[in-house]
Amino acid sequence: KQISGELQLRNCSEATIHSYVHVVERFARFFGKSPSTLGGEHVKEFLLHLKNNKKVKWATLQVNRAALRFLYVRVLKQNWFEEEIPVPKRRPYLPTVLSAEEITRMLDLTTNLKHWTIMALFYGTGVRANELRLLKVSDIDSERMVLHIREGKGQVPRDIGLSQPLLERLRIYWRWRKPKDWLFPSKQRSDQPMDEKTVRMVCRFAARRASIRKKVSPHVFR
């Protein structure tokens, strides 16, 4: 609760708050102790566990370090963190790239209209997963042919142009699903947006159906 409150006071995004709180909770469970009783050696052990045993990528390791840094430096007011915990070095890698044929195959083999529309939006606009799940019906401006992102990365709003075919697909989806508030509501709780994990699974399962062996995520469409 304390770290959540500190993040809210700094006007951090919902995604950042959720991510940091999750990291701290997992860190505490890993040792079975309160983080306030742990120190630098414990942080190193936890990060090495993520790197060597969980095989997480650089970005995930960096998020975990950033969350624990915020906990110890900002919340617990301890100054040893920067000196004792090195910043993980980023290794260059080739990003996953989908061909137009692979994307077409994914869409053609997706019969669920909601899932089809989600992937079409990813491909047609390049929005991020969290941006898509938080879209509301009112964010679509049909007259101007614009998609309004209310809270993008860094909480910066922006407008994205919509092509006529994509706008027509959104109309077809709306006439079928008739969403009232969230454009892509949760199946279990219609008053809540889809969970980000579910959005990612939509892309993963579509790739599996299309026999694509690459690791496909919403970010690949960007």
Short mmCIF file of N, CA, C and O in Angstrom, two decimals, residues 52-146:
data_model
loop_
_atom_site.label_atom_id
_atom_site.label_comp_id
_atom_site.label_asym_id
_atom_site.label_seq_id
_atom_site.Cartn_x
_atom_site.Cartn_y
_atom_site.Cartn_z
N ASN A 52 19.03 -15.74 -14.61
CA ASN A 52 19.60 -17.06 -14.87
C ASN A 52 18.58 -18.19 -14.84
O ASN A 52 18.68 -19.14 -15.63
N ASN A 53 17.61 -18.11 -13.95
CA ASN A 53 16.62 -19.18 -13.82
C ASN A 53 15.35 -18.92 -14.62
O ASN A 53 14.84 -19.82 -15.28
N LYS A 54 14.85 -17.69 -14.55
CA LYS A 54 13.63 -17.35 -15.28
C LYS A 54 13.90 -16.92 -16.72
O LYS A 54 12.97 -16.84 -17.52
N LYS A 55 15.17 -16.63 -17.02
CA LYS A 55 15.57 -16.24 -18.38
C LYS A 55 14.80 -15.03 -18.91
O LYS A 55 14.42 -14.98 -20.08
N VAL A 56 14.57 -14.03 -18.03
CA VAL A 56 13.82 -12.86 -18.47
C VAL A 56 14.68 -11.99 -19.36
O VAL A 56 15.92 -12.04 -19.32
N LYS A 57 14.04 -11.18 -20.19
CA LYS A 57 14.76 -10.29 -21.09
C LYS A 57 15.24 -9.06 -20.34
O LYS A 57 14.84 -8.78 -19.22
N TRP A 58 16.11 -8.29 -21.04
CA TRP A 58 16.69 -7.08 -20.43
C TRP A 58 15.61 -6.13 -19.94
O TRP A 58 15.72 -5.59 -18.83
N ALA A 59 14.57 -5.91 -20.73
CA ALA A 59 13.53 -4.95 -20.37
C ALA A 59 12.84 -5.36 -19.07
O ALA A 59 12.56 -4.52 -18.20
N THR A 60 12.55 -6.65 -18.92
CA THR A 60 11.90 -7.14 -17.70
C THR A 60 12.82 -7.00 -16.50
O THR A 60 12.40 -6.61 -15.41
N LEU A 61 14.09 -7.31 -16.70
CA LEU A 61 15.07 -7.17 -15.62
C LEU A 61 15.19 -5.71 -15.19
O LEU A 61 15.27 -5.40 -14.00
N GLN A 62 15.15 -4.81 -16.15
CA GLN A 62 15.25 -3.39 -15.87
C GLN A 62 14.03 -2.89 -15.09
O GLN A 62 14.17 -2.07 -14.17
N VAL A 63 12.85 -3.38 -15.43
CA VAL A 63 11.63 -2.99 -14.71
C VAL A 63 11.71 -3.46 -13.27
O VAL A 63 11.35 -2.73 -12.33
N ASN A 64 12.18 -4.69 -13.05
CA ASN A 64 12.31 -5.22 -11.69
C ASN A 64 13.30 -4.40 -10.88
O ASN A 64 13.05 -4.08 -9.72
N ARG A 65 14.43 -4.03 -11.51
CA ARG A 65 15.41 -3.21 -10.80
C ARG A 65 14.82 -1.84 -10.47
O ARG A 65 15.00 -1.32 -9.37
N ALA A 66 14.12 -1.24 -11.43
CA ALA A 66 13.54 0.09 -11.23
C ALA A 66 12.51 0.08 -10.09
O ALA A 66 12.45 1.01 -9.28
N ALA A 67 11.70 -0.99 -10.04
CA ALA A 67 10.69 -1.08 -8.98
C ALA A 67 11.34 -1.21 -7.61
O ALA A 67 10.91 -0.55 -6.64
N LEU A 68 12.37 -2.03 -7.52
CA LEU A 68 13.05 -2.20 -6.23
C LEU A 68 13.85 -0.96 -5.85
O LEU A 68 13.95 -0.61 -4.67
N ARG A 69 14.38 -0.26 -6.85
CA ARG A 69 15.07 1.01 -6.58
C ARG A 69 14.08 2.02 -6.00
O ARG A 69 14.40 2.72 -5.03
N PHE A 70 12.89 2.10 -6.58
CA PHE A 70 11.88 3.02 -6.07
C PHE A 70 11.51 2.67 -4.63
O PHE A 70 11.37 3.56 -3.78
N LEU A 71 11.38 1.38 -4.38
CA LEU A 71 11.03 0.93 -3.02
C LEU A 71 12.08 1.37 -2.00
O LEU A 71 11.74 1.97 -0.98
N TYR A 72 13.34 1.07 -2.29
CA TYR A 72 14.39 1.32 -1.30
C TYR A 72 14.81 2.79 -1.23
O TYR A 72 15.07 3.31 -0.14
N VAL A 73 14.88 3.46 -2.36
CA VAL A 73 15.35 4.85 -2.37
C VAL A 73 14.24 5.83 -2.01
O VAL A 73 14.43 6.72 -1.17
N ARG A 74 13.07 5.68 -2.63
CA ARG A 74 11.98 6.65 -2.45
C ARG A 74 11.09 6.35 -1.25
O ARG A 74 10.65 7.28 -0.55
N VAL A 75 10.80 5.07 -1.04
CA VAL A 75 9.86 4.71 0.03
C VAL A 75 10.57 4.46 1.35
O VAL A 75 10.22 5.02 2.39
N LEU A 76 11.61 3.60 1.32
CA LEU A 76 12.30 3.24 2.57
C LEU A 76 13.47 4.17 2.90
O LEU A 76 14.09 4.03 3.96
N LYS A 77 13.77 5.12 1.99
CA LYS A 77 14.80 6.15 2.22
C LYS A 77 16.17 5.55 2.53
O LYS A 77 16.88 5.98 3.43
N GLN A 78 16.55 4.52 1.77
CA GLN A 78 17.86 3.91 1.92
C GLN A 78 18.71 4.28 0.70
O GLN A 78 18.24 4.19 -0.43
N ASN A 79 19.96 4.66 0.94
CA ASN A 79 20.79 5.23 -0.13
C ASN A 79 21.83 4.28 -0.71
O ASN A 79 22.66 4.70 -1.52
N TRP A 80 21.80 3.03 -0.32
CA TRP A 80 22.83 2.09 -0.78
C TRP A 80 22.55 1.53 -2.17
O TRP A 80 23.43 0.94 -2.81
N PHE A 81 21.35 1.69 -2.66
CA PHE A 81 20.90 0.96 -3.85
C PHE A 81 21.77 1.23 -5.08
O PHE A 81 22.25 0.30 -5.73
N GLU A 82 21.98 2.50 -5.44
CA GLU A 82 22.70 2.83 -6.67
C GLU A 82 24.13 2.31 -6.68
O GLU A 82 24.66 1.90 -7.71
N GLU A 83 24.77 2.32 -5.51
CA GLU A 83 26.16 1.88 -5.42
C GLU A 83 26.28 0.36 -5.49
O GLU A 83 27.23 -0.17 -6.06
N GLU A 84 25.30 -0.34 -4.93
CA GLU A 84 25.41 -1.79 -4.80
C GLU A 84 24.76 -2.56 -5.94
O GLU A 84 25.17 -3.69 -6.24
N ILE A 85 23.73 -1.98 -6.58
CA ILE A 85 22.99 -2.72 -7.60
C ILE A 85 23.28 -2.15 -8.98
O ILE A 85 22.80 -1.07 -9.34
N PRO A 86 24.08 -2.85 -9.79
CA PRO A 86 24.45 -2.33 -11.12
C PRO A 86 23.26 -2.33 -12.08
O PRO A 86 22.32 -3.12 -11.95
N VAL A 87 23.33 -1.43 -13.04
CA VAL A 87 22.30 -1.38 -14.09
C VAL A 87 22.60 -2.48 -15.10
O VAL A 87 23.74 -2.57 -15.59
N PRO A 88 21.64 -3.35 -15.40
CA PRO A 88 21.91 -4.43 -16.36
C PRO A 88 22.24 -3.89 -17.74
O PRO A 88 21.56 -3.00 -18.24
N LYS A 89 23.31 -4.42 -18.33
CA LYS A 89 23.74 -3.99 -19.65
C LYS A 89 22.83 -4.58 -20.72
O LYS A 89 22.50 -5.76 -20.68
N ARG A 90 22.43 -3.74 -21.64
CA ARG A 90 21.53 -4.21 -22.70
C ARG A 90 22.32 -4.79 -23.86
O ARG A 90 23.21 -4.14 -24.40
N ARG A 91 21.96 -6.00 -24.24
CA ARG A 91 22.62 -6.64 -25.38
C ARG A 91 21.77 -6.43 -26.63
O ARG A 91 20.55 -6.57 -26.58
N PRO A 92 22.41 -6.09 -27.75
CA PRO A 92 21.64 -5.88 -28.99
C PRO A 92 21.00 -7.19 -29.46
O PRO A 92 21.57 -8.27 -29.30
N TYR A 93 19.81 -7.09 -30.03
CA TYR A 93 19.14 -8.28 -30.55
C TYR A 93 18.29 -7.88 -31.75
O TYR A 93 17.91 -6.72 -31.92
N LEU A 94 18.01 -8.85 -32.60
CA LEU A 94 17.17 -8.60 -33.76
C LEU A 94 15.70 -8.74 -33.37
O LEU A 94 15.30 -9.77 -32.83
N PRO A 95 14.90 -7.71 -33.61
CA PRO A 95 13.48 -7.79 -33.23
C PRO A 95 12.72 -8.77 -34.12
O PRO A 95 13.12 -9.04 -35.27
N THR A 96 11.63 -9.30 -33.58
CA THR A 96 10.75 -10.17 -34.36
C THR A 96 10.01 -9.32 -35.39
O THR A 96 9.47 -8.27 -35.06
N VAL A 97 10.01 -9.80 -36.63
CA VAL A 97 9.31 -9.07 -37.70
C VAL A 97 8.36 -10.04 -38.39
O VAL A 97 8.73 -11.15 -38.75
N LEU A 98 7.10 -9.61 -38.56
CA LEU A 98 6.11 -10.42 -39.27
C LEU A 98 5.98 -9.93 -40.71
O LEU A 98 5.98 -8.73 -40.95
N SER A 99 5.86 -10.86 -41.63
CA SER A 99 5.62 -10.48 -43.02
C SER A 99 4.13 -10.19 -43.20
O SER A 99 3.29 -10.58 -42.39
N ALA A 100 3.80 -9.50 -44.29
CA ALA A 100 2.40 -9.21 -44.60
C ALA A 100 1.61 -10.51 -44.76
O ALA A 100 0.45 -10.61 -44.36
N GLU A 101 2.25 -11.53 -45.34
CA GLU A 101 1.59 -12.82 -45.54
C GLU A 101 1.27 -13.49 -44.21
O GLU A 101 0.20 -14.10 -44.04
N GLU A 102 2.19 -13.37 -43.25
CA GLU A 102 1.96 -13.98 -41.94
C GLU A 102 0.82 -13.29 -41.20
O GLU A 102 -0.02 -13.94 -40.56
N ILE A 103 0.77 -11.97 -41.28
CA ILE A 103 -0.31 -11.23 -40.63
C ILE A 103 -1.66 -11.56 -41.27
O ILE A 103 -2.66 -11.76 -40.58
N THR A 104 -1.66 -11.65 -42.60
CA THR A 104 -2.90 -12.02 -43.31
C THR A 104 -3.37 -13.39 -42.88
O THR A 104 -4.57 -13.61 -42.66
N ARG A 105 -2.43 -14.32 -42.71
CA ARG A 105 -2.78 -15.68 -42.29
C ARG A 105 -3.36 -15.68 -40.88
O ARG A 105 -4.35 -16.37 -40.59
N MET A 106 -2.79 -14.88 -39.99
CA MET A 106 -3.31 -14.78 -38.62
C MET A 106 -4.74 -14.25 -38.62
O MET A 106 -5.61 -14.77 -37.91
N LEU A 107 -4.99 -13.23 -39.43
CA LEU A 107 -6.33 -12.64 -39.48
C LEU A 107 -7.33 -13.59 -40.14
O LEU A 107 -8.46 -13.75 -39.66
N ASP A 108 -6.91 -14.25 -41.20
CA ASP A 108 -7.81 -15.15 -41.93
C ASP A 108 -8.24 -16.35 -41.07
O ASP A 108 -9.34 -16.87 -41.24
N LEU A 109 -7.36 -16.77 -40.17
CA LEU A 109 -7.67 -17.94 -39.34
C LEU A 109 -8.28 -17.57 -37.99
O LEU A 109 -8.48 -18.43 -37.14
N THR A 110 -8.59 -16.29 -37.80
CA THR A 110 -9.24 -15.84 -36.56
C THR A 110 -10.72 -15.62 -36.83
O THR A 110 -11.10 -14.71 -37.57
N THR A 111 -11.56 -16.46 -36.24
CA THR A 111 -13.01 -16.37 -36.47
C THR A 111 -13.72 -15.52 -35.43
O THR A 111 -14.85 -15.08 -35.66
N ASN A 112 -13.08 -15.30 -34.28
CA ASN A 112 -13.66 -14.45 -33.24
C ASN A 112 -13.54 -12.99 -33.68
O ASN A 112 -12.44 -12.47 -33.83
N LEU A 113 -14.68 -12.31 -33.88
CA LEU A 113 -14.66 -10.95 -34.42
C LEU A 113 -13.95 -9.97 -33.47
O LEU A 113 -13.25 -9.05 -33.93
N LYS A 114 -14.14 -10.16 -32.18
CA LYS A 114 -13.47 -9.28 -31.20
C LYS A 114 -11.96 -9.41 -31.32
O LYS A 114 -11.23 -8.42 -31.38
N HIS A 115 -11.48 -10.65 -31.39
CA HIS A 115 -10.04 -10.89 -31.49
C HIS A 115 -9.50 -10.39 -32.83
O HIS A 115 -8.40 -9.84 -32.90
N TRP A 116 -10.27 -10.57 -33.89
CA TRP A 116 -9.86 -10.10 -35.22
C TRP A 116 -9.69 -8.58 -35.21
O TRP A 116 -8.71 -8.04 -35.73
N THR A 117 -10.65 -7.89 -34.59
CA THR A 117 -10.62 -6.42 -34.55
C THR A 117 -9.44 -5.92 -33.72
O THR A 117 -8.80 -4.92 -34.06
N ILE A 118 -9.13 -6.63 -32.64
CA ILE A 118 -7.98 -6.27 -31.81
C ILE A 118 -6.69 -6.31 -32.63
O ILE A 118 -5.89 -5.37 -32.62
N MET A 119 -6.48 -7.40 -33.35
CA MET A 119 -5.25 -7.52 -34.15
C MET A 119 -5.23 -6.53 -35.31
O MET A 119 -4.17 -6.00 -35.66
N ALA A 120 -6.39 -6.28 -35.91
CA ALA A 120 -6.46 -5.30 -36.99
C ALA A 120 -6.08 -3.91 -36.48
O ALA A 120 -5.41 -3.14 -37.18
N LEU A 121 -6.50 -3.59 -35.26
CA LEU A 121 -6.14 -2.30 -34.66
C LEU A 121 -4.65 -2.22 -34.37
O LEU A 121 -4.01 -1.18 -34.60
N PHE A 122 -4.09 -3.30 -33.85
CA PHE A 122 -2.65 -3.33 -33.62
C PHE A 122 -1.90 -3.08 -34.93
O PHE A 122 -0.96 -2.28 -34.98
N TYR A 123 -2.32 -3.77 -35.98
CA TYR A 123 -1.63 -3.68 -37.27
C TYR A 123 -1.86 -2.33 -37.94
O TYR A 123 -0.95 -1.75 -38.54
N GLY A 124 -3.07 -1.80 -37.82
CA GLY A 124 -3.42 -0.57 -38.52
C GLY A 124 -3.03 0.71 -37.81
O GLY A 124 -2.97 1.77 -38.44
N THR A 125 -2.76 0.63 -36.49
CA THR A 125 -2.46 1.85 -35.74
C THR A 125 -1.14 1.81 -34.97
O THR A 125 -0.60 2.85 -34.62
N GLY A 126 -0.65 0.61 -34.65
CA GLY A 126 0.58 0.50 -33.87
C GLY A 126 0.41 0.87 -32.41
O GLY A 126 1.40 1.21 -31.73
N VAL A 127 -0.80 0.79 -31.88
CA VAL A 127 -1.02 1.12 -30.46
C VAL A 127 -0.37 0.06 -29.57
O VAL A 127 -0.15 -1.07 -29.99
N ARG A 128 -0.08 0.44 -28.35
CA ARG A 128 0.47 -0.49 -27.37
C ARG A 128 -0.67 -1.30 -26.75
O ARG A 128 -1.84 -0.90 -26.81
N ALA A 129 -0.31 -2.43 -26.13
CA ALA A 129 -1.31 -3.33 -25.56
C ALA A 129 -2.18 -2.62 -24.51
O ALA A 129 -3.41 -2.74 -24.51
N ASN A 130 -1.54 -1.88 -23.61
CA ASN A 130 -2.30 -1.21 -22.56
C ASN A 130 -3.15 -0.07 -23.11
O ASN A 130 -4.24 0.21 -22.62
N GLU A 131 -2.66 0.59 -24.17
CA GLU A 131 -3.43 1.65 -24.81
C GLU A 131 -4.69 1.07 -25.44
O GLU A 131 -5.77 1.65 -25.36
N LEU A 132 -4.54 -0.11 -26.07
CA LEU A 132 -5.70 -0.73 -26.72
C LEU A 132 -6.75 -1.16 -25.71
O LEU A 132 -7.94 -0.91 -25.89
N ARG A 133 -6.31 -1.80 -24.63
CA ARG A 133 -7.29 -2.32 -23.67
C ARG A 133 -8.06 -1.21 -22.96
O ARG A 133 -9.18 -1.42 -22.50
N LEU A 134 -7.47 -0.01 -22.90
CA LEU A 134 -8.12 1.12 -22.23
C LEU A 134 -8.92 2.01 -23.17
O LEU A 134 -9.41 3.05 -22.76
N LEU A 135 -9.04 1.59 -24.44
CA LEU A 135 -9.82 2.37 -25.39
C LEU A 135 -11.30 2.35 -25.02
O LEU A 135 -11.84 1.32 -24.61
N LYS A 136 -11.95 3.49 -25.18
CA LYS A 136 -13.39 3.58 -24.98
C LYS A 136 -14.06 3.85 -26.32
O LYS A 136 -13.42 4.32 -27.27
N VAL A 137 -15.34 3.53 -26.38
CA VAL A 137 -16.09 3.76 -27.63
C VAL A 137 -15.98 5.23 -28.05
O VAL A 137 -15.84 5.54 -29.23
N SER A 138 -16.00 6.12 -27.07
CA SER A 138 -15.94 7.56 -27.34
C SER A 138 -14.59 8.01 -27.88
O SER A 138 -14.44 9.15 -28.34
N ASP A 139 -13.57 7.13 -27.83
CA ASP A 139 -12.24 7.48 -28.34
C ASP A 139 -12.17 7.40 -29.86
O ASP A 139 -11.16 7.79 -30.46
N ILE A 140 -13.20 6.85 -30.48
CA ILE A 140 -13.23 6.76 -31.95
C ILE A 140 -13.99 7.95 -32.51
O ILE A 140 -15.18 8.12 -32.25
N ASP A 141 -13.29 8.78 -33.25
CA ASP A 141 -13.90 9.95 -33.89
C ASP A 141 -14.10 9.62 -35.37
O ASP A 141 -13.18 9.75 -36.18
N SER A 142 -15.32 9.17 -35.70
CA SER A 142 -15.60 8.73 -37.07
C SER A 142 -15.53 9.86 -38.07
O SER A 142 -15.06 9.67 -39.21
N GLU A 143 -15.98 11.04 -37.69
CA GLU A 143 -15.99 12.17 -38.61
C GLU A 143 -14.58 12.58 -39.01
O GLU A 143 -14.31 12.86 -40.18
N ARG A 144 -13.69 12.65 -38.04
CA ARG A 144 -12.31 13.05 -38.32
C ARG A 144 -11.44 11.86 -38.71
O ARG A 144 -10.29 12.02 -39.07
N MET A 145 -12.00 10.62 -38.57
CA MET A 145 -11.27 9.38 -38.84
C MET A 145 -10.00 9.31 -37.99
O MET A 145 -8.88 9.12 -38.48
N VAL A 146 -10.22 9.48 -36.67
CA VAL A 146 -9.11 9.53 -35.73
C VAL A 146 -9.41 8.64 -34.52
O VAL A 146 -10.55 8.54 -34.07
#
